[in-house]
mmCIF file of C-alpha atoms and ligand atoms in Angstrom:
data_model
loop_
_atom_site.group_PDB
_atom_site.id
_atom_site.type_symbol
_atom_site.label_atom_id
_atom_site.label_comp_id
_atom_site.label_asym_id
_atom_site.label_seq_id
_atom_site.Cartn_x
_atom_site.Cartn_y
_atom_site.Cartn_z
ATOM 1 C CA MET A 46 142.481 104.965 87.389
ATOM 2 C CA SER A 47 142.601 106.167 83.773
ATOM 3 C CA ASN A 48 140.015 108.380 82.115
ATOM 4 C CA PHE A 49 136.613 107.282 80.902
ATOM 5 C CA PRO A 50 136.291 107.246 77.097
ATOM 6 C CA GLU A 51 136.235 110.551 75.238
ATOM 7 C CA LYS A 52 132.758 112.061 74.852
ATOM 8 C CA PHE A 53 131.451 109.921 77.699
ATOM 9 C CA LEU A 54 127.995 111.090 78.749
ATOM 10 C CA TRP A 55 127.691 112.096 82.379
ATOM 11 C CA GLY A 56 124.178 112.726 83.534
ATOM 12 C CA SER A 57 121.241 111.927 85.719
ATOM 13 C CA ALA A 58 117.696 110.727 85.089
ATOM 14 C CA THR A 59 114.122 111.479 86.101
ATOM 15 C CA SER A 60 110.666 110.522 84.881
ATOM 16 C CA ALA A 61 107.682 112.796 84.319
ATOM 17 C CA TYR A 62 105.227 111.319 86.830
ATOM 18 C CA GLN A 63 107.865 111.247 89.544
ATOM 19 C CA VAL A 64 108.916 114.872 89.273
ATOM 20 C CA GLU A 65 106.590 117.100 87.255
ATOM 21 C CA GLY A 66 103.494 117.422 89.436
ATOM 22 C CA ASN A 67 99.829 117.887 88.451
ATOM 23 C CA ILE A 68 99.509 114.828 86.273
ATOM 24 C CA ASN A 69 95.854 114.025 86.767
ATOM 25 C CA ASN A 70 94.880 111.819 83.885
ATOM 26 C CA SER A 71 97.249 108.890 83.992
ATOM 27 C CA ASP A 72 96.477 105.439 85.356
ATOM 28 C CA TRP A 73 98.552 106.295 88.451
ATOM 29 C CA SER A 74 96.773 109.575 89.176
ATOM 30 C CA LYS A 75 93.787 108.083 90.973
ATOM 31 C CA CYS A 76 95.397 105.235 92.916
ATOM 32 C CA PHE A 77 98.790 106.767 93.723
ATOM 33 C CA PRO A 78 98.478 110.535 93.266
ATOM 34 C CA ALA A 79 101.794 112.368 93.184
ATOM 35 C CA GLY A 80 100.285 115.826 93.774
ATOM 36 C CA LYS A 81 102.746 118.550 92.919
ATOM 37 C CA ALA A 82 105.637 116.051 93.035
ATOM 38 C CA CYS A 83 108.788 118.223 92.716
ATOM 39 C CA ASP A 84 107.036 120.880 90.652
ATOM 40 C CA PHE A 85 109.565 120.195 87.918
ATOM 41 C CA TYR A 86 106.935 121.179 85.349
ATOM 42 C CA ASN A 87 107.361 124.778 86.487
ATOM 43 C CA LYS A 88 110.881 124.648 87.830
ATOM 44 C CA TYR A 89 112.734 122.840 85.054
ATOM 45 C CA GLN A 90 114.795 125.905 84.132
ATOM 46 C CA GLU A 91 116.056 126.213 87.674
ATOM 47 C CA ASP A 92 116.851 122.490 87.648
ATOM 48 C CA PHE A 93 118.800 122.739 84.419
ATOM 49 C CA VAL A 94 120.932 125.459 85.954
ATOM 50 C CA LEU A 95 121.735 122.847 88.617
ATOM 51 C CA LEU A 96 122.735 120.386 85.898
ATOM 52 C CA GLU A 97 125.257 122.910 84.629
ATOM 53 C CA LYS A 98 126.524 123.502 88.115
ATOM 54 C CA LEU A 99 126.938 119.752 88.494
ATOM 55 C CA ASN A 100 128.940 119.527 85.243
ATOM 56 C CA GLN A 101 126.519 117.066 83.704
ATOM 57 C CA ASN A 102 126.615 116.956 79.916
ATOM 58 C CA ALA A 103 123.538 114.766 79.393
ATOM 59 C CA HIS A 104 120.076 114.386 80.861
ATOM 60 C CA ARG A 105 117.426 111.666 80.713
ATOM 61 C CA LEU A 106 113.785 112.591 81.220
ATOM 62 C CA SER A 107 110.401 111.340 80.083
ATOM 63 C CA ILE A 108 107.404 112.798 78.304
ATOM 64 C CA GLU A 109 104.073 112.175 80.005
ATOM 65 C CA TRP A 110 101.842 110.581 77.402
ATOM 66 C CA SER A 111 98.639 111.558 79.250
ATOM 67 C CA ARG A 112 99.588 115.229 78.980
ATOM 68 C CA ILE A 113 100.189 115.037 75.252
ATOM 69 C CA GLN A 114 97.089 112.934 74.625
ATOM 70 C CA LEU A 115 94.512 113.789 77.201
ATOM 71 C CA GLN A 116 92.023 112.094 74.896
ATOM 72 C CA GLU A 117 92.436 109.479 72.263
ATOM 73 C CA ASN A 118 93.351 110.718 68.782
ATOM 74 C CA THR A 119 94.010 114.307 69.834
ATOM 75 C CA PHE A 120 97.283 115.986 70.645
ATOM 76 C CA ASN A 121 97.525 118.854 73.055
ATOM 77 C CA GLU A 122 99.480 121.637 71.349
ATOM 78 C CA GLN A 123 100.115 123.519 74.567
ATOM 79 C CA GLU A 124 101.804 120.514 76.157
ATOM 80 C CA ILE A 125 103.740 119.837 72.965
ATOM 81 C CA ASP A 126 105.086 123.375 73.235
ATOM 82 C CA HIS A 127 105.901 122.841 76.882
ATOM 83 C CA TYR A 128 108.148 119.854 76.193
ATOM 84 C CA ARG A 129 109.686 121.689 73.244
ATOM 85 C CA ASN A 130 110.694 124.459 75.626
ATOM 86 C CA VAL A 131 112.096 121.887 78.064
ATOM 87 C CA LEU A 132 114.201 120.210 75.390
ATOM 88 C CA GLN A 133 115.338 123.488 73.879
ATOM 89 C CA SER A 134 116.415 124.683 77.248
ATOM 90 C CA LEU A 135 118.700 121.633 77.607
ATOM 91 C CA LYS A 136 120.044 122.039 74.082
ATOM 92 C CA GLN A 137 120.860 125.698 74.670
ATOM 93 C CA LYS A 138 123.071 124.586 77.520
ATOM 94 C CA GLY A 139 124.816 122.035 75.294
ATOM 95 C CA ILE A 140 123.310 119.151 77.255
ATOM 96 C CA LYS A 141 122.569 115.921 75.341
ATOM 97 C CA THR A 142 119.024 114.686 75.687
ATOM 98 C CA MET A 143 117.660 111.198 76.237
ATOM 99 C CA VAL A 144 113.868 110.987 76.163
ATOM 100 C CA THR A 145 111.794 108.092 77.482
ATOM 101 C CA LEU A 146 108.381 107.652 75.902
ATOM 102 C CA HIS A 147 106.926 105.164 78.378
ATOM 103 C CA HIS A 148 107.998 105.283 82.000
ATOM 104 C CA TYR A 149 105.336 103.119 83.698
ATOM 105 C CA THR A 150 102.353 105.493 83.268
ATOM 106 C CA ASN A 151 99.575 105.434 80.651
ATOM 107 C CA PRO A 152 96.717 107.800 79.819
ATOM 108 C CA LEU A 153 93.444 106.776 81.457
ATOM 109 C CA TRP A 154 91.623 106.400 78.121
ATOM 110 C CA PHE A 155 94.323 103.966 77.012
ATOM 111 C CA THR A 156 93.995 101.841 80.158
ATOM 112 C CA ARG A 157 90.215 101.814 79.907
ATOM 113 C CA LYS A 158 90.582 100.281 76.466
ATOM 114 C CA LYS A 159 92.657 97.401 77.918
ATOM 115 C CA GLY A 160 96.028 99.145 77.752
ATOM 116 C CA TRP A 161 98.926 96.938 76.747
ATOM 117 C CA LEU A 162 96.783 93.830 76.911
ATOM 118 C CA SER A 163 95.402 94.543 73.475
ATOM 119 C CA TYR A 164 97.755 94.753 70.514
ATOM 120 C CA ARG A 165 95.340 96.929 68.567
ATOM 121 C CA ASN A 166 95.101 99.358 71.428
ATOM 122 C CA SER A 167 98.880 99.330 71.979
ATOM 123 C CA LEU A 168 99.277 100.664 68.460
ATOM 124 C CA LYS A 169 98.119 103.981 69.937
ATOM 125 C CA PHE A 170 101.532 104.184 71.533
ATOM 126 C CA VAL A 171 103.098 104.010 68.068
ATOM 127 C CA ASP A 172 101.024 107.046 67.012
ATOM 128 C CA PHE A 173 102.210 108.890 70.088
ATOM 129 C CA ALA A 174 105.851 107.961 69.426
ATOM 130 C CA GLN A 175 105.578 109.058 65.794
ATOM 131 C CA LYS A 176 104.145 112.398 66.790
ATOM 132 C CA MET A 177 106.875 112.940 69.353
ATOM 133 C CA ALA A 178 109.631 112.123 66.869
ATOM 134 C CA GLN A 179 108.076 114.404 64.302
ATOM 135 C CA GLU A 180 107.857 117.278 66.793
ATOM 136 C CA TYR A 181 111.199 116.898 68.542
ATOM 137 C CA HIS A 182 113.502 114.925 66.264
ATOM 138 C CA GLY A 183 116.299 117.487 66.152
ATOM 139 C CA LEU A 184 116.067 118.123 69.879
ATOM 140 C CA VAL A 185 116.474 114.540 71.062
ATOM 141 C CA ASP A 186 119.755 112.656 70.886
ATOM 142 C CA PHE A 187 118.464 109.326 72.190
ATOM 143 C CA TRP A 188 114.972 107.890 72.374
ATOM 144 C CA VAL A 189 114.006 105.220 74.864
ATOM 145 C CA THR A 190 110.768 103.493 73.912
ATOM 146 C CA VAL A 191 110.010 101.711 77.173
ATOM 147 C CA ASN A 192 111.505 101.955 80.632
ATOM 148 C CA GLU A 193 111.958 98.592 82.367
ATOM 149 C CA PRO A 194 109.551 96.482 80.301
ATOM 150 C CA SER A 195 109.919 93.426 82.558
ATOM 151 C CA THR A 196 109.193 95.343 85.759
ATOM 152 C CA TYR A 197 106.234 97.100 84.189
ATOM 153 C CA ALA A 198 104.663 93.855 82.999
ATOM 154 C CA ALA A 199 105.467 91.908 86.189
ATOM 155 C CA LYS A 200 104.243 94.463 88.714
ATOM 156 C CA ALA A 201 101.132 95.535 86.844
ATOM 157 C CA PHE A 202 99.984 92.194 85.383
ATOM 158 C CA LEU A 203 101.477 89.396 87.473
ATOM 159 C CA GLU A 204 102.144 90.683 90.961
ATOM 160 C CA GLY A 205 99.166 93.072 90.824
ATOM 161 C CA SER A 206 100.829 95.792 92.871
ATOM 162 C CA ARG A 207 100.614 98.571 90.274
ATOM 163 C CA PRO A 208 97.850 99.716 87.933
ATOM 164 C CA PRO A 209 95.897 97.965 86.459
ATOM 165 C CA PHE A 210 96.541 95.519 89.371
ATOM 166 C CA LYS A 211 96.160 92.269 87.418
ATOM 167 C CA LYS A 212 97.429 88.941 88.702
ATOM 168 C CA ASN A 213 97.256 86.760 85.699
ATOM 169 C CA ILE A 214 100.066 84.951 83.950
ATOM 170 C CA ILE A 215 98.317 84.946 80.592
ATOM 171 C CA SER A 216 97.834 88.709 80.769
ATOM 172 C CA PHE A 217 101.460 89.079 81.766
ATOM 173 C CA VAL A 218 102.704 87.091 78.777
ATOM 174 C CA ARG A 219 100.418 89.032 76.469
ATOM 175 C CA VAL A 220 101.764 92.358 77.713
ATOM 176 C CA VAL A 221 105.377 91.208 77.370
ATOM 177 C CA LYS A 222 104.692 90.172 73.772
ATOM 178 C CA ASN A 223 102.877 93.397 72.936
ATOM 179 C CA GLN A 224 105.663 95.517 74.365
ATOM 180 C CA ILE A 225 108.142 93.693 72.148
ATOM 181 C CA LYS A 226 106.013 94.044 69.030
ATOM 182 C CA ILE A 227 105.331 97.696 69.719
ATOM 183 C CA HIS A 228 108.956 98.493 70.418
ATOM 184 C CA LYS A 229 109.890 96.999 67.043
ATOM 185 C CA LYS A 230 107.151 98.884 65.277
ATOM 186 C CA VAL A 231 108.178 102.183 66.817
ATOM 187 C CA TYR A 232 111.758 101.464 65.795
ATOM 188 C CA GLN A 233 110.781 100.739 62.202
ATOM 189 C CA GLU A 234 108.403 103.654 61.792
ATOM 190 C CA LEU A 235 110.709 106.213 63.353
ATOM 191 C CA HIS A 236 113.715 105.037 61.371
ATOM 192 C CA LYS A 237 111.696 105.194 58.166
ATOM 193 C CA ASN A 238 110.892 108.843 58.708
ATOM 194 C CA HIS A 239 113.981 110.072 60.535
ATOM 195 C CA PRO A 240 117.222 108.568 59.236
ATOM 196 C CA GLY A 241 119.963 108.658 61.845
ATOM 197 C CA ILE A 242 117.576 108.599 64.790
ATOM 198 C CA LYS A 243 118.832 106.604 67.799
ATOM 199 C CA ILE A 244 116.370 104.334 69.551
ATOM 200 C CA GLY A 245 116.865 101.997 72.483
ATOM 201 C CA VAL A 246 115.219 100.628 75.573
ATOM 202 C CA ALA A 247 116.004 101.074 79.282
ATOM 203 C CA LYS A 248 116.290 97.434 80.283
ATOM 204 C CA GLU A 249 116.592 96.417 83.893
ATOM 205 C CA LEU A 250 119.137 93.702 84.544
ATOM 206 C CA ASN A 251 119.741 91.950 87.840
ATOM 207 C CA PHE A 252 122.923 90.183 88.764
ATOM 208 C CA PHE A 253 121.941 86.600 89.605
ATOM 209 C CA GLU A 254 124.592 84.672 91.464
ATOM 210 C CA PRO A 255 124.581 81.123 92.853
ATOM 211 C CA PHE A 256 125.424 80.719 96.530
ATOM 212 C CA ASN A 257 127.229 77.534 95.665
ATOM 213 C CA GLU A 258 128.787 77.287 92.192
ATOM 214 C CA LYS A 259 128.506 73.524 92.315
ATOM 215 C CA TYR A 260 124.822 73.185 93.046
ATOM 216 C CA PHE A 261 123.171 72.111 89.803
ATOM 217 C CA TRP A 262 119.641 73.333 90.561
ATOM 218 C CA ASP A 263 120.755 76.800 91.574
ATOM 219 C CA LYS A 264 122.810 77.102 88.421
ATOM 220 C CA LEU A 265 119.835 76.008 86.370
ATOM 221 C CA PHE A 266 117.579 78.454 88.182
ATOM 222 C CA ILE A 267 120.010 81.264 87.444
ATOM 223 C CA LYS A 268 120.180 80.329 83.780
ATOM 224 C CA LEU A 269 116.427 80.527 83.581
ATOM 225 C CA ALA A 270 116.241 83.792 85.528
ATOM 226 C CA ASN A 271 118.875 85.313 83.262
ATOM 227 C CA TYR A 272 117.022 84.207 80.179
ATOM 228 C CA LEU A 273 113.569 85.299 81.279
ATOM 229 C CA TRP A 274 114.329 88.470 83.215
ATOM 230 C CA ASN A 275 117.547 89.800 81.745
ATOM 231 C CA ASP A 276 117.731 88.595 78.171
ATOM 232 C CA TYR A 277 114.332 87.747 76.721
ATOM 233 C CA PHE A 278 113.286 91.263 75.723
ATOM 234 C CA LEU A 279 116.740 92.053 74.351
ATOM 235 C CA ILE A 280 117.023 88.822 72.368
ATOM 236 C CA LYS A 281 113.689 89.525 70.737
ATOM 237 C CA THR A 282 114.429 93.170 69.931
ATOM 238 C CA LYS A 283 118.178 93.196 69.307
ATOM 239 C CA LYS A 284 117.821 93.892 65.566
ATOM 240 C CA HIS A 285 115.667 96.870 66.505
ATOM 241 C CA LEU A 286 117.988 98.602 68.932
ATOM 242 C CA ASP A 287 120.592 101.276 68.266
ATOM 243 C CA PHE A 288 121.800 101.075 71.847
ATOM 244 C CA ILE A 289 120.973 99.337 75.096
ATOM 245 C CA GLY A 290 120.108 101.323 78.196
ATOM 246 C CA LEU A 291 120.913 99.479 81.405
ATOM 247 C CA ASN A 292 119.065 100.123 84.660
ATOM 248 C CA TYR A 293 121.010 98.386 87.400
ATOM 249 C CA TYR A 294 119.803 98.134 90.999
ATOM 250 C CA PHE A 295 119.641 94.519 92.090
ATOM 251 C CA HIS A 296 121.830 91.637 92.976
ATOM 252 C CA ASN A 297 120.217 88.279 93.799
ATOM 253 C CA LYS A 298 122.133 85.477 95.405
ATOM 254 C CA ILE A 299 120.318 82.167 94.998
ATOM 255 C CA LYS A 300 120.540 79.369 97.554
ATOM 256 C CA PHE A 301 118.410 76.227 97.238
ATOM 257 C CA LEU A 302 116.245 77.849 94.587
ATOM 258 C CA ARG A 303 115.464 80.839 96.799
ATOM 259 C CA ARG A 304 116.730 84.342 97.221
ATOM 260 C CA TYR A 305 119.401 84.342 99.888
ATOM 261 C CA LYS A 306 119.541 87.392 102.130
ATOM 262 C CA ASP A 307 123.169 88.354 102.020
ATOM 263 C CA ASN A 308 123.961 89.860 105.404
ATOM 264 C CA THR A 309 127.473 90.766 104.358
ATOM 265 C CA LYS A 310 126.075 93.342 101.955
ATOM 266 C CA GLU A 311 125.410 96.938 102.910
ATOM 267 C CA LYS A 312 121.762 97.997 102.484
ATOM 268 C CA SER A 313 120.132 101.209 101.305
ATOM 269 C CA ASP A 314 117.234 102.950 103.090
ATOM 270 C CA LEU A 315 114.878 100.671 101.156
ATOM 271 C CA ASN A 316 116.802 97.673 102.443
ATOM 272 C CA TRP A 317 118.103 96.873 98.968
ATOM 273 C CA GLU A 318 121.447 95.073 98.987
ATOM 274 C CA ILE A 319 124.228 97.110 97.457
ATOM 275 C CA SER A 320 126.413 95.178 95.056
ATOM 276 C CA PRO A 321 128.593 97.370 92.835
ATOM 277 C CA GLN A 322 130.496 94.457 91.364
ATOM 278 C CA GLY A 323 127.248 93.114 89.955
ATOM 279 C CA ILE A 324 127.172 95.877 87.371
ATOM 280 C CA TYR A 325 130.426 94.556 85.977
ATOM 281 C CA TYR A 326 128.934 91.117 85.405
ATOM 282 C CA VAL A 327 125.746 92.388 83.827
ATOM 283 C CA LEU A 328 127.768 94.643 81.538
ATOM 284 C CA LEU A 329 129.868 91.674 80.432
ATOM 285 C CA ARG A 330 126.621 89.898 79.685
ATOM 286 C CA LEU A 331 125.430 92.846 77.556
ATOM 287 C CA LYS A 332 128.686 92.826 75.574
ATOM 288 C CA GLU A 333 127.293 89.846 73.651
ATOM 289 C CA TYR A 334 124.763 92.109 71.941
ATOM 290 C CA ASN A 335 127.463 94.185 70.260
ATOM 291 C CA LEU A 336 125.668 97.476 70.791
ATOM 292 C CA PRO A 337 126.632 100.726 72.496
ATOM 293 C CA ILE A 338 125.518 100.725 76.123
ATOM 294 C CA TYR A 339 124.382 103.590 78.317
ATOM 295 C CA VAL A 340 123.761 103.056 82.008
ATOM 296 C CA THR A 341 120.353 104.721 82.033
ATOM 297 C CA GLU A 342 119.746 104.291 85.789
ATOM 298 C CA ASN A 343 121.699 103.388 88.894
ATOM 299 C CA GLY A 344 121.244 104.830 92.343
ATOM 300 C CA LEU A 345 119.954 104.297 95.867
ATOM 301 C CA ALA A 346 117.607 105.623 98.521
ATOM 302 C CA ASP A 347 119.821 107.370 101.051
ATOM 303 C CA LYS A 348 118.150 110.187 102.929
ATOM 304 C CA GLN A 349 121.174 111.091 105.028
ATOM 305 C CA ASP A 350 123.511 110.957 102.018
ATOM 306 C CA LYS A 351 125.817 108.659 103.968
ATOM 307 C CA GLN A 352 126.289 105.985 101.333
ATOM 308 C CA ARG A 353 125.745 107.731 98.000
ATOM 309 C CA LYS A 354 129.297 108.918 97.464
ATOM 310 C CA GLU A 355 130.787 105.440 97.963
ATOM 311 C CA PHE A 356 127.938 103.952 95.962
ATOM 312 C CA ILE A 357 128.752 106.133 92.952
ATOM 313 C CA LYS A 358 132.457 105.591 93.316
ATOM 314 C CA ASN A 359 132.194 101.814 93.539
ATOM 315 C CA HIS A 360 129.733 101.417 90.710
ATOM 316 C CA LEU A 361 131.807 103.623 88.445
ATOM 317 C CA PHE A 362 134.893 101.650 89.407
ATOM 318 C CA TRP A 363 133.259 98.456 88.127
ATOM 319 C CA ILE A 364 131.842 100.162 85.055
ATOM 320 C CA LYS A 365 135.350 101.300 84.181
ATOM 321 C CA LYS A 366 136.615 97.744 84.677
ATOM 322 C CA ALA A 367 133.988 96.566 82.190
ATOM 323 C CA ILE A 368 135.064 99.264 79.726
ATOM 324 C CA ASP A 369 138.658 98.112 80.103
ATOM 325 C CA LYS A 370 137.440 94.601 79.273
ATOM 326 C CA GLY A 371 136.058 95.911 75.986
ATOM 327 C CA VAL A 372 132.445 96.659 76.895
ATOM 328 C CA ASP A 373 131.264 99.668 74.886
ATOM 329 C CA VAL A 374 129.779 101.770 77.706
ATOM 330 C CA ARG A 375 129.225 105.342 76.533
ATOM 331 C CA GLY A 376 127.441 107.046 79.373
ATOM 332 C CA TYR A 377 126.148 106.960 82.939
ATOM 333 C CA PHE A 378 122.898 108.511 84.157
ATOM 334 C CA HIS A 379 122.556 108.513 87.901
ATOM 335 C CA TRP A 380 119.096 107.909 89.365
ATOM 336 C CA SER A 381 118.110 110.492 90.220
ATOM 337 C CA LEU A 382 118.847 114.141 89.698
ATOM 338 C CA MET A 383 116.529 114.938 92.588
ATOM 339 C CA ASP A 384 114.417 113.298 95.277
ATOM 340 C CA ASN A 385 111.077 112.354 93.795
ATOM 341 C CA PHE A 386 107.878 110.324 93.968
ATOM 342 C CA GLU A 387 109.058 106.761 94.407
ATOM 343 C CA TRP A 388 105.918 105.107 93.046
ATOM 344 C CA GLU A 389 103.918 103.107 95.604
ATOM 345 C CA GLN A 390 106.476 104.059 98.277
ATOM 346 C CA GLY A 391 105.595 107.756 98.024
ATOM 347 C CA PHE A 392 108.009 110.569 98.828
ATOM 348 C CA GLU A 393 109.922 109.012 101.705
ATOM 349 C CA PRO A 394 112.742 107.256 99.798
ATOM 350 C CA ARG A 395 115.305 109.829 98.745
ATOM 351 C CA PHE A 396 117.189 109.014 95.563
ATOM 352 C CA GLY A 397 118.404 112.507 94.688
ATOM 353 C CA LEU A 398 121.791 114.054 94.086
ATOM 354 C CA VAL A 399 119.695 117.096 94.926
ATOM 355 C CA GLU A 400 117.526 117.192 98.031
ATOM 356 C CA ILE A 401 113.962 118.490 97.740
ATOM 357 C CA ASP A 402 112.250 120.263 100.580
ATOM 358 C CA TYR A 403 108.630 119.394 99.810
ATOM 359 C CA SER A 404 107.280 122.178 101.998
ATOM 360 C CA ASP A 405 108.485 124.870 99.594
ATOM 361 C CA PHE A 406 110.016 122.865 96.705
ATOM 362 C CA SER A 407 113.435 124.332 97.314
ATOM 363 C CA ARG A 408 116.442 122.405 96.020
ATOM 364 C CA LYS A 409 119.747 121.757 97.716
ATOM 365 C CA ILE A 410 122.674 119.884 96.202
ATOM 366 C CA ARG A 411 123.841 117.052 98.454
ATOM 367 C CA PRO A 412 127.554 116.510 99.133
ATOM 368 C CA SER A 413 127.429 113.380 96.943
ATOM 369 C CA GLY A 414 126.068 115.589 94.137
ATOM 370 C CA TYR A 415 129.205 117.717 94.325
ATOM 371 C CA TYR A 416 131.358 114.609 94.437
ATOM 372 C CA TYR A 417 129.722 113.290 91.278
ATOM 373 C CA ALA A 418 130.143 116.729 89.686
ATOM 374 C CA ASP A 419 133.921 116.439 90.096
ATOM 375 C CA ILE A 420 133.912 113.083 88.341
ATOM 376 C CA CYS A 421 131.812 114.529 85.509
ATOM 377 C CA LYS A 422 134.210 117.423 85.153
ATOM 378 C CA ASN A 423 137.363 115.336 85.113
ATOM 379 C CA ASN A 424 135.961 112.410 83.156
ATOM 380 C CA LYS A 425 137.628 110.127 85.645
ATOM 381 C CA LEU A 426 137.170 108.642 89.088
ATOM 382 C CA ILE A 427 138.667 110.702 91.846
HETATM 383 C C1 BGC B 281 112.580 103.065 87.896
HETATM 384 C C2 BGC B 281 112.459 104.408 88.570
HETATM 385 C C3 BGC B 281 112.507 104.222 90.082
HETATM 386 C C4 BGC B 281 113.845 103.622 90.430
HETATM 387 C C5 BGC B 281 114.056 103.401 91.928
HETATM 388 C C6 BGC B 281 113.639 102.178 88.502
HETATM 389 O O1 BGC B 281 113.206 100.875 88.514
HETATM 390 O O2 BGC B 281 112.779 103.221 86.513
HETATM 391 O O3 BGC B 281 111.274 105.014 88.143
HETATM 392 O O4 BGC B 281 112.284 105.383 90.777
HETATM 393 O O5 BGC B 281 113.952 102.375 89.816
HETATM 394 O O6 BGC B 281 113.156 102.463 92.399
#
């Protein structure tokens, strides 16, 4: 197989709440405490040495809003300095930076004032984003406003499984709309003050596939699912995106208007079906938007590291196919650099290229991590 495009970004991703530790004032802190997580807050330098060792030339991470704004209308200078040191440390190593501003968590004061349900309150996120851009503009190559807007809104406001645990379709729709409005506002404000800044979103796309191509209702269902889950946010924000970030994990086969459990598919430790070819189809779908694309997340829970190597290989194979078909994919960030706090599932699922021993926070690169490192080095599949 030929090389990936020149200057392709090879990296991995994390998010603050999942790795940093000691985040005590977010809406997750009380209901799903992550404790010391991976102690990344203190160990980031050690972890960036690992990035170098793994030949990664880019890294995606998030800034924890509740650290920067412990209270409304104030900014914590010490934490601002902390993240400056983190970003500088990546830059000194020549590693490109992608920074997510909202990765599921919110400061408690923000949630208490209705969070994303209120547009007026959501404007607080714009203030935060402006401050971050002002502080770190030269240190950040790519900004991601929101990670997985559809998942955030669905789990927290419709399904009720994540804070603030609402099960209300009207609330859900309101949050979706506010996220869109706020994304656009952040885009406009940041572009006004920082020409050349690059802003996108990390959008989760599923590959929806009919069991039977000829069954009208399944095809209709898939059209709707594609529109509502995959496209809606992007259609509404496409004039306010410099790139699209794609998070790809799921494939859904639909039979008689229901999800069909595909027993032919291999499963990860979380029982998620693995479907590498699906990424090809979702990338073709994204081609329509005519924007550069970065795969901002893709990975699996695999404690024994038995499937990860093949997983990476097969997904990259299909990404390359999409590139050869003219899709402008410019980078791949594996989820995740290291094992971490997998939200309501806790620490058991292991998504890392690097294994964490939670008893002493030591790190150990998994064989699949070395395999991926060879790809990063050669800029091609091996
Ligand atoms: C999220 C990550 C999460 C990963 C695996 C993505 O949906 O952005 O925070 O850990 O999936 O579940």
